[in-house]
Short mmCIF file of C-alpha atoms and ligand atoms in Angstrom, two decimals:
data_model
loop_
_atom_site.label_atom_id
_atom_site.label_comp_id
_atom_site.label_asym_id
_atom_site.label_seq_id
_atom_site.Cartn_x
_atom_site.Cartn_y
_atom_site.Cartn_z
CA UNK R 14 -63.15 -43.53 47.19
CA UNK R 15 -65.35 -42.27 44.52
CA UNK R 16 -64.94 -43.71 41.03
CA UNK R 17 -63.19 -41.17 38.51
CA UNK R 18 -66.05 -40.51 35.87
CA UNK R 19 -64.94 -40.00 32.33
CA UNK R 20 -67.36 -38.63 29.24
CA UNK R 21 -67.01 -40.74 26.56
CA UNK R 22 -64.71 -38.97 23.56
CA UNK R 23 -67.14 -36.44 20.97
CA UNK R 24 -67.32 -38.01 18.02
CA UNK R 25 -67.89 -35.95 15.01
CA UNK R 26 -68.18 -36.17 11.46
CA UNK R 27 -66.52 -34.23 8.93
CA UNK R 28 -66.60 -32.98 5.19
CA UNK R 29 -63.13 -33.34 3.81
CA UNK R 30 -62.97 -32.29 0.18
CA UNK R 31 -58.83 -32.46 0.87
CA UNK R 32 -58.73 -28.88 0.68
CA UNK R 33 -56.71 -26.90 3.44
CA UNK R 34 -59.91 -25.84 5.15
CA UNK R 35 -61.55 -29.24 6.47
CA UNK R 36 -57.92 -30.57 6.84
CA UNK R 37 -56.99 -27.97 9.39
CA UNK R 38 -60.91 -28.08 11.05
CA UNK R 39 -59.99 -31.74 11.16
CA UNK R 40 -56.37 -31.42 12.39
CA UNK R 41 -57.74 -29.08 15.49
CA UNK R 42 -60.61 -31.17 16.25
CA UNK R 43 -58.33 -34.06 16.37
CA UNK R 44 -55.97 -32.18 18.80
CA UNK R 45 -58.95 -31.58 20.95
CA UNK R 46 -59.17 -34.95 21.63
CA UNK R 47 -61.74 -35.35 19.04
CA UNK R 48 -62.89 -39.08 17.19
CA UNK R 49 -63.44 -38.06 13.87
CA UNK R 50 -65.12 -40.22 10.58
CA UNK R 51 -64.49 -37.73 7.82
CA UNK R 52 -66.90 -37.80 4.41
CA UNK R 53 -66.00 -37.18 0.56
CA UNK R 54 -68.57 -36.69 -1.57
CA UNK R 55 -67.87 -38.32 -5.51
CA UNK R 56 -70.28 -36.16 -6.74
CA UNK R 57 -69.51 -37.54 -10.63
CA UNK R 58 -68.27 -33.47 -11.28
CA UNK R 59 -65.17 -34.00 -9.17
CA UNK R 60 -61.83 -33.02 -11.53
CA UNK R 61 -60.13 -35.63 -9.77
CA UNK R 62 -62.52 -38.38 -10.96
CA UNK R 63 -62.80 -37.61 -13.94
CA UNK R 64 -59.15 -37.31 -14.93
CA UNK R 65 -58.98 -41.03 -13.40
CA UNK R 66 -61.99 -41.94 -15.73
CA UNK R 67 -59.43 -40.68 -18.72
CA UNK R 68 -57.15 -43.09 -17.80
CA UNK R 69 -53.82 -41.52 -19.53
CA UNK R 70 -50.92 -42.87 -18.77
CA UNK R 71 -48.77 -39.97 -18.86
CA UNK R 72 -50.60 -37.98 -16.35
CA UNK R 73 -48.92 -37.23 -13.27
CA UNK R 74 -49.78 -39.83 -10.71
CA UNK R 75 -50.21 -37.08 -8.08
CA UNK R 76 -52.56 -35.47 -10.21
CA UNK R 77 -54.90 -38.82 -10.09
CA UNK R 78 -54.84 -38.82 -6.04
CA UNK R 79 -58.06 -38.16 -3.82
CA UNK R 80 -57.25 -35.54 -1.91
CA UNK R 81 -59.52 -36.27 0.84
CA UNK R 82 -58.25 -39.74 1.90
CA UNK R 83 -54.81 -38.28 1.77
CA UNK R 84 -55.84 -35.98 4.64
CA UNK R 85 -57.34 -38.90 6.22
CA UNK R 86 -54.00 -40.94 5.58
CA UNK R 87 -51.70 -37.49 7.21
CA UNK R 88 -54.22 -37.41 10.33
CA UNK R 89 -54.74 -40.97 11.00
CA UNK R 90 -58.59 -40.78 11.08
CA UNK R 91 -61.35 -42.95 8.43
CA UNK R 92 -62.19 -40.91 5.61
CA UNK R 93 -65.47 -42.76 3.83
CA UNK R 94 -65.78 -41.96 0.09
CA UNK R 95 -69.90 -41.61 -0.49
CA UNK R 96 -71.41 -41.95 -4.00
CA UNK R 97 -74.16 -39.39 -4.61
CA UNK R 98 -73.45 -39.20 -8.18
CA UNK R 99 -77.53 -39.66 -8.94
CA UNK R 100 -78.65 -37.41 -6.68
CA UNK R 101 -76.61 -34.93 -6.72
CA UNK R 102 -77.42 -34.41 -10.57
CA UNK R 103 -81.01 -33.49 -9.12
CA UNK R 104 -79.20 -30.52 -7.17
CA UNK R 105 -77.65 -29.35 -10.12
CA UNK R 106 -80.47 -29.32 -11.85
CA UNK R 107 -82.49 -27.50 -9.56
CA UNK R 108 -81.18 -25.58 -7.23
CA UNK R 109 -83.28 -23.72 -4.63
CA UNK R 110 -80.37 -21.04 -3.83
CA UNK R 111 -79.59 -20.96 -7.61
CA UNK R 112 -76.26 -20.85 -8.82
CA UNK R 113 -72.79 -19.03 -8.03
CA UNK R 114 -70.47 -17.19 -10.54
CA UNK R 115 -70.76 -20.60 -12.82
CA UNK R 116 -73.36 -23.46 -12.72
CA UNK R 117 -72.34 -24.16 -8.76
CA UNK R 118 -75.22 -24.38 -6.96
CA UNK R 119 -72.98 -24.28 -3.68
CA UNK R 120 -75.74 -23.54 -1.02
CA UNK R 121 -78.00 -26.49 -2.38
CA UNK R 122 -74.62 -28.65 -2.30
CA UNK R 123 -73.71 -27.98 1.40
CA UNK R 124 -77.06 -29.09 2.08
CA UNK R 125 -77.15 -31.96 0.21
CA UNK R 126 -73.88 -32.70 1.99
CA UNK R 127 -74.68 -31.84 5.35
CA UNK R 128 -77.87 -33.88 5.13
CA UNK R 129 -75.91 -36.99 4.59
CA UNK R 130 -73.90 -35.75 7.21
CA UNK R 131 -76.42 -35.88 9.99
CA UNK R 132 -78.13 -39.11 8.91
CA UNK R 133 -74.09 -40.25 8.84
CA UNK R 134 -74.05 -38.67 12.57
CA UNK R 135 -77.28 -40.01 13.66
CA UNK R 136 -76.53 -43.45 12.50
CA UNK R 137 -73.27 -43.33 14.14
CA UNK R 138 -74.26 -42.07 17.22
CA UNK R 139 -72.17 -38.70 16.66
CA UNK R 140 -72.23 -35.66 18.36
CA UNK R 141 -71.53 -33.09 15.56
CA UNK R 142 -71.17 -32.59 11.50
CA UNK R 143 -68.17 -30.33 11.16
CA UNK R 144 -66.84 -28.15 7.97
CA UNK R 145 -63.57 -26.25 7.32
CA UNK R 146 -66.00 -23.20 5.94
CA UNK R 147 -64.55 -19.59 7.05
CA UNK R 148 -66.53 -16.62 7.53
CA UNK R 149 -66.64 -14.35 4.74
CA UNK R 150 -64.13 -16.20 2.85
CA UNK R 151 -66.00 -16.85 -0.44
CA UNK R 152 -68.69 -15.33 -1.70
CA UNK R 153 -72.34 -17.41 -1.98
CA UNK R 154 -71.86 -19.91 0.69
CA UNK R 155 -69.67 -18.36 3.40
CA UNK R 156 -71.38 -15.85 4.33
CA UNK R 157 -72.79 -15.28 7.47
CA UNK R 158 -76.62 -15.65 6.35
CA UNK R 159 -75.47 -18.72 3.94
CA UNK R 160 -74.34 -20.27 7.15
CA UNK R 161 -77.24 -19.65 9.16
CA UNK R 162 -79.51 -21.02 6.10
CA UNK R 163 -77.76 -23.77 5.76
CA UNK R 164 -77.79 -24.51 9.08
CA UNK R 165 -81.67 -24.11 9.47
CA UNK R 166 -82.36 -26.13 6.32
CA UNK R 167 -80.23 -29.27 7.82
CA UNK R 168 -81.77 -29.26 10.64
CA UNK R 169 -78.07 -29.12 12.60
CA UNK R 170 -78.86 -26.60 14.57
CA UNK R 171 -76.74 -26.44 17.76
CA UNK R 172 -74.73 -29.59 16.36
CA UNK R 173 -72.96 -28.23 13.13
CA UNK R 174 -69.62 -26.59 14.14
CA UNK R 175 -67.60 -24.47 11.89
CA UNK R 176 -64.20 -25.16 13.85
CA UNK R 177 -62.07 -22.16 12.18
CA UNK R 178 -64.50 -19.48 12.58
CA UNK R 179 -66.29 -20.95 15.60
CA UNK R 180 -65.54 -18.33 18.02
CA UNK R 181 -67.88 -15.80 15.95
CA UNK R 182 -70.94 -18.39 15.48
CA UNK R 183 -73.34 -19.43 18.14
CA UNK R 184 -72.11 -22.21 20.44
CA UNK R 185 -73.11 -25.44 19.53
CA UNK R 186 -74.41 -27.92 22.14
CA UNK R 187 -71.09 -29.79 23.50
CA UNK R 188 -69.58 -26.37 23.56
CA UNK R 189 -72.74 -25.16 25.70
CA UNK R 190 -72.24 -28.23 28.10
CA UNK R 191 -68.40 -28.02 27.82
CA UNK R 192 -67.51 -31.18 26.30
CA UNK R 193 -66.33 -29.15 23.52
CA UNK R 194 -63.53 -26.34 24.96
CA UNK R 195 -64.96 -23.30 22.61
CA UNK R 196 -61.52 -21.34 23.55
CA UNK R 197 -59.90 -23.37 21.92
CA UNK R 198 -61.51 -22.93 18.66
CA UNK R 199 -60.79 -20.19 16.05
CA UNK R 200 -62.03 -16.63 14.46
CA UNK R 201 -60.67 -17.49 11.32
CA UNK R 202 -62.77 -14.52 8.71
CA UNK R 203 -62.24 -12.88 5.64
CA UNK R 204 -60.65 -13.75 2.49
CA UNK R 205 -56.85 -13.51 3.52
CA UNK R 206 -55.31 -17.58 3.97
CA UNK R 207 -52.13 -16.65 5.94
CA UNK R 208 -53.80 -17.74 8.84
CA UNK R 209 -54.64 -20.66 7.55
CA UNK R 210 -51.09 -21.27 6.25
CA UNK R 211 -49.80 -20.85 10.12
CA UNK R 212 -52.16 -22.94 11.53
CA UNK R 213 -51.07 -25.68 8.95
CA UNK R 214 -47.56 -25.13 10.07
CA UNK R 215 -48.20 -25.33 13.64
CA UNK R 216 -50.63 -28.81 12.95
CA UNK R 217 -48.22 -30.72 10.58
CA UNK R 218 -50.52 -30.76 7.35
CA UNK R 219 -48.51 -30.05 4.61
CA UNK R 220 -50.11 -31.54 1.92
CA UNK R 221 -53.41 -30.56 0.92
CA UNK R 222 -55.53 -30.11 -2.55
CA UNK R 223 -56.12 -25.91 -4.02
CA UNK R 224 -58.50 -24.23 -2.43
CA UNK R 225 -62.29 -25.74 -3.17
CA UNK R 226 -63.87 -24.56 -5.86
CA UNK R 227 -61.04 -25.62 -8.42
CA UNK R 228 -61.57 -29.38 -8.05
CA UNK R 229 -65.31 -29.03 -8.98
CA UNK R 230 -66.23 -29.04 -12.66
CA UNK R 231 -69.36 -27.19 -11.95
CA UNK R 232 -67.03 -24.09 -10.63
CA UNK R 233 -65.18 -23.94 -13.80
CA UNK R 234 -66.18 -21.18 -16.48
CA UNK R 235 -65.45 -23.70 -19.33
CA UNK R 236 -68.14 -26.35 -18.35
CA UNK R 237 -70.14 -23.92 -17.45
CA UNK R 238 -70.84 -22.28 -20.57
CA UNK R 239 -71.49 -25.68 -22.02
CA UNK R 240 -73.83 -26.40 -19.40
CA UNK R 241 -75.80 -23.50 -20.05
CA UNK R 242 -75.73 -24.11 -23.86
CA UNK R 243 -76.97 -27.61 -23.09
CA UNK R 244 -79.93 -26.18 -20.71
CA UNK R 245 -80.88 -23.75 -23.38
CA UNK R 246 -81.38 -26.40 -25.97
CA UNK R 247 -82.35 -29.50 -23.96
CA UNK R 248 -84.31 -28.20 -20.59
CA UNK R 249 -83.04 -29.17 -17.68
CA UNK R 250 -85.39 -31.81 -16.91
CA UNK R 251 -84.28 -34.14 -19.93
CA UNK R 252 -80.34 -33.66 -18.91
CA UNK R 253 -79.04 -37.17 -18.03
CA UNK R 254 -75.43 -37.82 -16.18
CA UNK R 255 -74.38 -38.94 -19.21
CA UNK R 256 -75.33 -35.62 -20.92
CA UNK R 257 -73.47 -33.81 -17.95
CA UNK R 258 -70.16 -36.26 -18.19
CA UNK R 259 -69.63 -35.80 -21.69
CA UNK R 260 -69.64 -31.90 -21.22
CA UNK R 261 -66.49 -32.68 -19.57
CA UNK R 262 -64.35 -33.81 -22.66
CA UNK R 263 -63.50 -32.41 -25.84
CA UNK R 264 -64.27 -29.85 -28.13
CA UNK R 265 -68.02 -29.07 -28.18
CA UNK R 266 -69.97 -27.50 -31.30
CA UNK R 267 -73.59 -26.82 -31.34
CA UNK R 268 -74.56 -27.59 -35.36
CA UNK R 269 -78.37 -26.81 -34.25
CA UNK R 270 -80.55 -26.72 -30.62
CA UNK R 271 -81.02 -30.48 -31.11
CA UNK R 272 -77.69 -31.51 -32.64
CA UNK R 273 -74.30 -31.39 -31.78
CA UNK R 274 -70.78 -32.80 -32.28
CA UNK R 275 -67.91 -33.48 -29.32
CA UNK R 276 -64.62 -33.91 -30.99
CA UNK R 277 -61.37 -35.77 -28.96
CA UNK R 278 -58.68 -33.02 -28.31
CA UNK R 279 -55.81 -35.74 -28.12
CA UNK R 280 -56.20 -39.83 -27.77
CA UNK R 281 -57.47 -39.95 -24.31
CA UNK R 282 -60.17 -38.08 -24.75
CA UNK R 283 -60.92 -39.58 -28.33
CA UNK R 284 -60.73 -43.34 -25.97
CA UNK R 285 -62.82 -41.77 -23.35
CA UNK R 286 -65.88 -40.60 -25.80
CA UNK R 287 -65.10 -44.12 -27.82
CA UNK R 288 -66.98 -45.27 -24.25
CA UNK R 289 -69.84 -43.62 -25.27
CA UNK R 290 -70.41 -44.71 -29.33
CA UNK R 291 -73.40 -46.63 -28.46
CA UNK R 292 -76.24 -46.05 -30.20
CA UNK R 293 -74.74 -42.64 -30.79
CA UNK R 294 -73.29 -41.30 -34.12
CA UNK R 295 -69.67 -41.47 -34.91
CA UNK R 296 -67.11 -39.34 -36.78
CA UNK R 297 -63.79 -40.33 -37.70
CA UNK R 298 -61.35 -39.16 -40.53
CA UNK R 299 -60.71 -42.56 -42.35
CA UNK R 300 -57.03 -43.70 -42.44
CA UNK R 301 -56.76 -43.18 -38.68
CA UNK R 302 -56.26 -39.48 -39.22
CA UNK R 303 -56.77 -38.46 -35.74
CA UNK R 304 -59.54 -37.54 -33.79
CA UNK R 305 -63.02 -39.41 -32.99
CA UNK R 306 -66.37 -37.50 -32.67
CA UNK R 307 -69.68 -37.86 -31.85
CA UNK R 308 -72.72 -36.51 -33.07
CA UNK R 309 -75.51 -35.76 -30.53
CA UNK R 310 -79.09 -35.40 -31.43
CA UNK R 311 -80.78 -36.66 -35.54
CA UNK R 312 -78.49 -34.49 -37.76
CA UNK R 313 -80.03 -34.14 -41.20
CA UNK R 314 -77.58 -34.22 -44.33
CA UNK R 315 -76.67 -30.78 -44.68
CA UNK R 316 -75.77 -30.94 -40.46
CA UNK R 317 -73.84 -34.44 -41.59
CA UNK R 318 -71.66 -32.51 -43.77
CA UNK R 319 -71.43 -29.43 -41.70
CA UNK R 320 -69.99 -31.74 -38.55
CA UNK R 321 -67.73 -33.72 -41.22
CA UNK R 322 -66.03 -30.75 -42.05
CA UNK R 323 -65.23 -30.02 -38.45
CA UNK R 324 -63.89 -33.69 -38.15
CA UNK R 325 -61.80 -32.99 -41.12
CA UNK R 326 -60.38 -29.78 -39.80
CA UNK R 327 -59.46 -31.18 -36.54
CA UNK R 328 -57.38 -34.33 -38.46
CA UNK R 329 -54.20 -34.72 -39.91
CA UNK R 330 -55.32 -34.16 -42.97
CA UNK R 331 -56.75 -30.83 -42.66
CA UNK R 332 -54.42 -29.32 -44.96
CA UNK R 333 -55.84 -31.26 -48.44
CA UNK R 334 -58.88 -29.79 -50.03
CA UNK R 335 -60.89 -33.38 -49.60
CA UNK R 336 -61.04 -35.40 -46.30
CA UNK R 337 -62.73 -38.61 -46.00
CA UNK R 338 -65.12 -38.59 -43.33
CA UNK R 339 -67.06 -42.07 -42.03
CA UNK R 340 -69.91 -41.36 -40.10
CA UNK R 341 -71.57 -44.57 -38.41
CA UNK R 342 -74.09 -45.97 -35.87
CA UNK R 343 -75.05 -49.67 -35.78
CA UNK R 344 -75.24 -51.14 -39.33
CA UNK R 345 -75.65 -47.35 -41.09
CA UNK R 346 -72.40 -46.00 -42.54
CA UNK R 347 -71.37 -43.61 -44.78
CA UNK R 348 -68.03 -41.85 -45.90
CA UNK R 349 -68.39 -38.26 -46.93
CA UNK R 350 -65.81 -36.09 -48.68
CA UNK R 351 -65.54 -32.95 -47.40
CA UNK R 352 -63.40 -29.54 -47.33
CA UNK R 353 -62.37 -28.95 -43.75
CA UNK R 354 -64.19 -26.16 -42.00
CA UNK R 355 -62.88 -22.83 -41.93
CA UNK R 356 -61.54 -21.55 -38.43
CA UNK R 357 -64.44 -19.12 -38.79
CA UNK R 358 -66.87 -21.64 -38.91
CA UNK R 359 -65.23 -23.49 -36.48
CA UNK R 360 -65.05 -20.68 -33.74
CA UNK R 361 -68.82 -19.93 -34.71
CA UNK R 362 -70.35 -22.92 -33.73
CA UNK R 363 -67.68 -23.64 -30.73
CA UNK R 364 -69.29 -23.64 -27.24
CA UNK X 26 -43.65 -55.61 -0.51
CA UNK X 27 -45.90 -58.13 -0.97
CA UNK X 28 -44.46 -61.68 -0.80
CA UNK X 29 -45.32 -65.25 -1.69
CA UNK X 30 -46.70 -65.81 1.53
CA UNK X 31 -49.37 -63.41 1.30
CA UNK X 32 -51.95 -65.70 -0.31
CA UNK X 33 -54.86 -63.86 -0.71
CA UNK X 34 -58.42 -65.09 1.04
CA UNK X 35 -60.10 -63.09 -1.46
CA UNK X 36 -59.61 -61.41 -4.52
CA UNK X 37 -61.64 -58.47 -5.72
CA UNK X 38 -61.76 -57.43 -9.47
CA UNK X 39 -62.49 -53.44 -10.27
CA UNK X 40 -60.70 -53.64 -14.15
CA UNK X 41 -62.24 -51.27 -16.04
CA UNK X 42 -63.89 -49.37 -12.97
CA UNK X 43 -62.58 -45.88 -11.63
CA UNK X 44 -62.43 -43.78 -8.71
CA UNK X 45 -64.70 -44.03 -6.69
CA UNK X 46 -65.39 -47.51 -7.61
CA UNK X 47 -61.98 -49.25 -6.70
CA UNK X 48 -62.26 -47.72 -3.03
CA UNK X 49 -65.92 -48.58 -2.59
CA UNK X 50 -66.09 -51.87 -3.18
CA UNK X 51 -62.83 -52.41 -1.92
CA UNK X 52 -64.52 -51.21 1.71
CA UNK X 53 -67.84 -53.24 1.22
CA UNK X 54 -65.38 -56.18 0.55
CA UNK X 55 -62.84 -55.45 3.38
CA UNK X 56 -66.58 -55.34 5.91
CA UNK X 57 -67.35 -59.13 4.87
CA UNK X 58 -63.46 -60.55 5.97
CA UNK X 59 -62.37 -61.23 9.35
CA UNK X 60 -59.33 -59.55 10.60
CA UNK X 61 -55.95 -61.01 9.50
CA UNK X 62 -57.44 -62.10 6.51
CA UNK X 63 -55.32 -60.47 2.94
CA UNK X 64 -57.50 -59.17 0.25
CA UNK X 65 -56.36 -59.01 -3.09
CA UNK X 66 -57.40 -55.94 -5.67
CA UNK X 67 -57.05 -56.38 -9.33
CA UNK X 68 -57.34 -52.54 -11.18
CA UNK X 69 -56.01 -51.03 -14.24
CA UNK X 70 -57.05 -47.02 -12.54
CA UNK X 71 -53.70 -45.78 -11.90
CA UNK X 72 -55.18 -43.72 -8.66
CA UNK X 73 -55.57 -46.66 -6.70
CA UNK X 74 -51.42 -46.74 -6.37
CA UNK X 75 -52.43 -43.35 -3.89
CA UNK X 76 -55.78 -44.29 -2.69
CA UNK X 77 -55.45 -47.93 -1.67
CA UNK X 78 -52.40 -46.85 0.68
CA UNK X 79 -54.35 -43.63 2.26
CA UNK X 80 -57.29 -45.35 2.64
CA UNK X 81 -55.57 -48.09 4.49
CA UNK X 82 -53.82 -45.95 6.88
CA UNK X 83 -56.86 -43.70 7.20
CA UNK X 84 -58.89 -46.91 8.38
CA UNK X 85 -56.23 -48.44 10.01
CA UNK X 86 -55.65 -51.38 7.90
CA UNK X 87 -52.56 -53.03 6.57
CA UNK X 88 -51.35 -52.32 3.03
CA UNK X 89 -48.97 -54.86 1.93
CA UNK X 90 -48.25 -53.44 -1.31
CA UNK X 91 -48.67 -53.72 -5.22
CA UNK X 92 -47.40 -56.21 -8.01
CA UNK X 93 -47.69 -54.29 -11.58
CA UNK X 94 -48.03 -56.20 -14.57
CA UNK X 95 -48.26 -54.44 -17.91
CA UNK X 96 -50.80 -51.53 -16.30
CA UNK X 97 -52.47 -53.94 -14.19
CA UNK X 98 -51.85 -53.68 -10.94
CA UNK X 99 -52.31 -56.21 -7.62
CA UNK X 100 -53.11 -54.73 -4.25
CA UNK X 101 -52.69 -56.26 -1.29
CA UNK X 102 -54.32 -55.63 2.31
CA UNK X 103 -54.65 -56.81 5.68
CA UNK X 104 -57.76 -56.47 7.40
CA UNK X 105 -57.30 -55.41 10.90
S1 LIG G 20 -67.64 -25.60 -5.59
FE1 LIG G 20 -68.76 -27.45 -6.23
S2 LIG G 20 -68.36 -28.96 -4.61
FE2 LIG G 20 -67.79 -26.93 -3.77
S3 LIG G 20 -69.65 -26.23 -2.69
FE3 LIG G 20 -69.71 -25.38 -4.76
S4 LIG G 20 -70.89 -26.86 -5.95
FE4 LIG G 20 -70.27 -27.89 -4.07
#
């Protein structure tokens, strides 16, 4: 009697941001029979991290959650968190695609990703990176040249599957040799989610983060506009993560292309930039009026009293025509008394 | 719940670290233990209360719950 040969199971490994798109490429793979090791990128511009970082403790606990692992958690398979923080900043900086509607450079960032991916997969012994990307679902990366770039650049070709929208992409190696059943994959396209929505019904997921995009500061108009103002005035090459961390908090006003102030909108922000006083200039109404600031950059004088002003606007004690301001850094400190700023000033320097 | 019986083999402090920290070194540390041993996981980031768990049952090891004192919290887990 001949022996029964079995293949061993694919293995494949998987992006999960802990949006609905990887969790249901995940969730189909894993139905398929699939072993699965899934991969989150901290990417130090995650919202998700950084509202952790703030620490308040009235912020809704779900709110602080990585999406990602959740999925991992709902679908019983190892979701590894990577750390890329470092050199992912040299993406954002320089992206070879360029950037979407904000500063996301999202082709560069699939790469990046996927890279790690296949040295992930090759390491492992895996037989595939997968992603929950859908044809023609968002503009930049999903579309069908993005996809074929990206898969080029990798160097995945024949071993990256797109499991929703598989059935209109070219079929990757195990679904060549049929280890991989390609008719049981999907032609998920096009911007509409209901699909999507079903398919999560029919696998069980019912939990899963907004679509991507909205958990990634560099997506969001806000940062963006500061990130730009920051570019102008420093040059990308001299932008440090702590540069691109603090863009994330507070109120930001340019007082000149070399000097700035960040002002706390509310005490965990103020506790979060307290983090970064070192060696850095610091504005605080004295009495404990409220907010803490810092002052970016070799302000002369005139910007002291300029960014003083601001402090005092933003205090309790905006309403009296003299604020005491104490600016400090190491042993230098002095205490100014200044009007608060008008809102027009205010709003004119505002990034 | 964790109980008096589960005395930790080791215990790994993240206070004043944040996500992804916690989870990172909480995975280096878990690669060191042999199975059945109980880690402990001192944190004051709030997150880890969701992570720890999904992480756990993601990997397939044991979370045996939290102790919270005053915004610090205790996690415990059982290598598998
Ligand atoms: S939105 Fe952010 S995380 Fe998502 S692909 Fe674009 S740059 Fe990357």
């Amino acid at each position: 009697m001949g022996a029964m040969v079995t293949s061993p199971p694919l293995k494949a490994i998987g992006l999960i941001s802990g949006g609905l798109d990887s969790a249901l490429a995940a969730g189909l793979l894993k139905e398929m029979g699939v072993e699965l090791h899934g991969l989150n990128f901290s990417t130090g511009f995650c919202k998700v991290d950084h509202r952790r970082a703030i620490n308040d403790p009235r912020e809704d606990p779900e709110r602080l959650r990585n999406p990602a692992l959740r999925v991992g958690a709902m679908l019983g398979f190892p979701v590894e968190i990577l750390d890329v923080a470092a050199a992912y900043l040299e993406v954002v900086r320089n992206p070879r695609y360029g950037y979407g509607a904000n500063v996301n450079p999202c082709i560069d960032c699939r790469i990046f990703m996927l890279h790690k991916a296949r040295e992930v997969m090759e390491a492992e012994g895996a037989d595939l990176v997968f992603t929950g990307e859908v044809l023609g679902q968002r503009p930049m990366s999903q579309y069908r040249k993005a996809l074929d770039t990206v898969e080029r650049d990798t160097g995945l070709e024949g071993r990256l599957l797109r499991p929703l929208s598989a059935r209109f992409l070219e079929p990757t190696l195990p679904e060549r040799d049929g280890r991989l059943d390609r008719r049981r994959l999907l032609s998920i396209q096009g911007k509409s989610r209901r699909p999507q929505i079903a398919l999560a019904r029919q696998l069980g997921i019912n939990e899963y983060e907004q679509p991507s995009g909205g958990c990634c500061f560099l997506a969001d108009p806000n940062y963006a506009r500061r990130f730009r103002d920051l570019v102008n005035s420093a040059g990308t090459v001299a932008i440090t993560s702590e540069d691109t961390t603090l863009l994330k908090v507070g109120r930001h006003f340019r007082v000149s292309p070399t000097v700035k102030l960040v002002t706390g909108r509310n005490e965990g922000e103020s506790g979060y930039l307290e983090r970064f006083a070192r060696g850095r200039w610091t504005l605080t109404p004295v009495g404990r009026a409220g907010t803490f600031a810092l002052g970016l950059g070799e302000p002369d004088q005139a910007q002291f009293q300029v960014m003083a002003g601001i402090v005092a606007r933003y205090s309790r004690h905006r309403d009296r025509d003299l604020v005491d301001v104490q600016i400090a850094r190491g042993d230098t400190l002095q205490i100014l008394s200044v009007t608060p700023a008008s809102d027009e000033l205010v709003d004119s320097l505002l990034v | 719940m964790p109980s008096p019986e589960h005395r930790p083999d080791r215990t790994l402090d993240t206070l004043g670290t944040y996500c992804p920290i916690p989870v990172l070194r909480t995975a280096r540390m878990l690669a060191q233990m042999n199975g059945g041993q109980i880690l402990e996981l001192l944190s004051d980031d709030r997150g880890v209360l969701a992570d720890i768990p999904d992480w756990c049952r993601g990997h397939g090891h044991e979370y045996l719950g939290c102790r919270e004192e005053a915004r610090l919290y205790r996690l415990y887990i059982r290598k598998v």
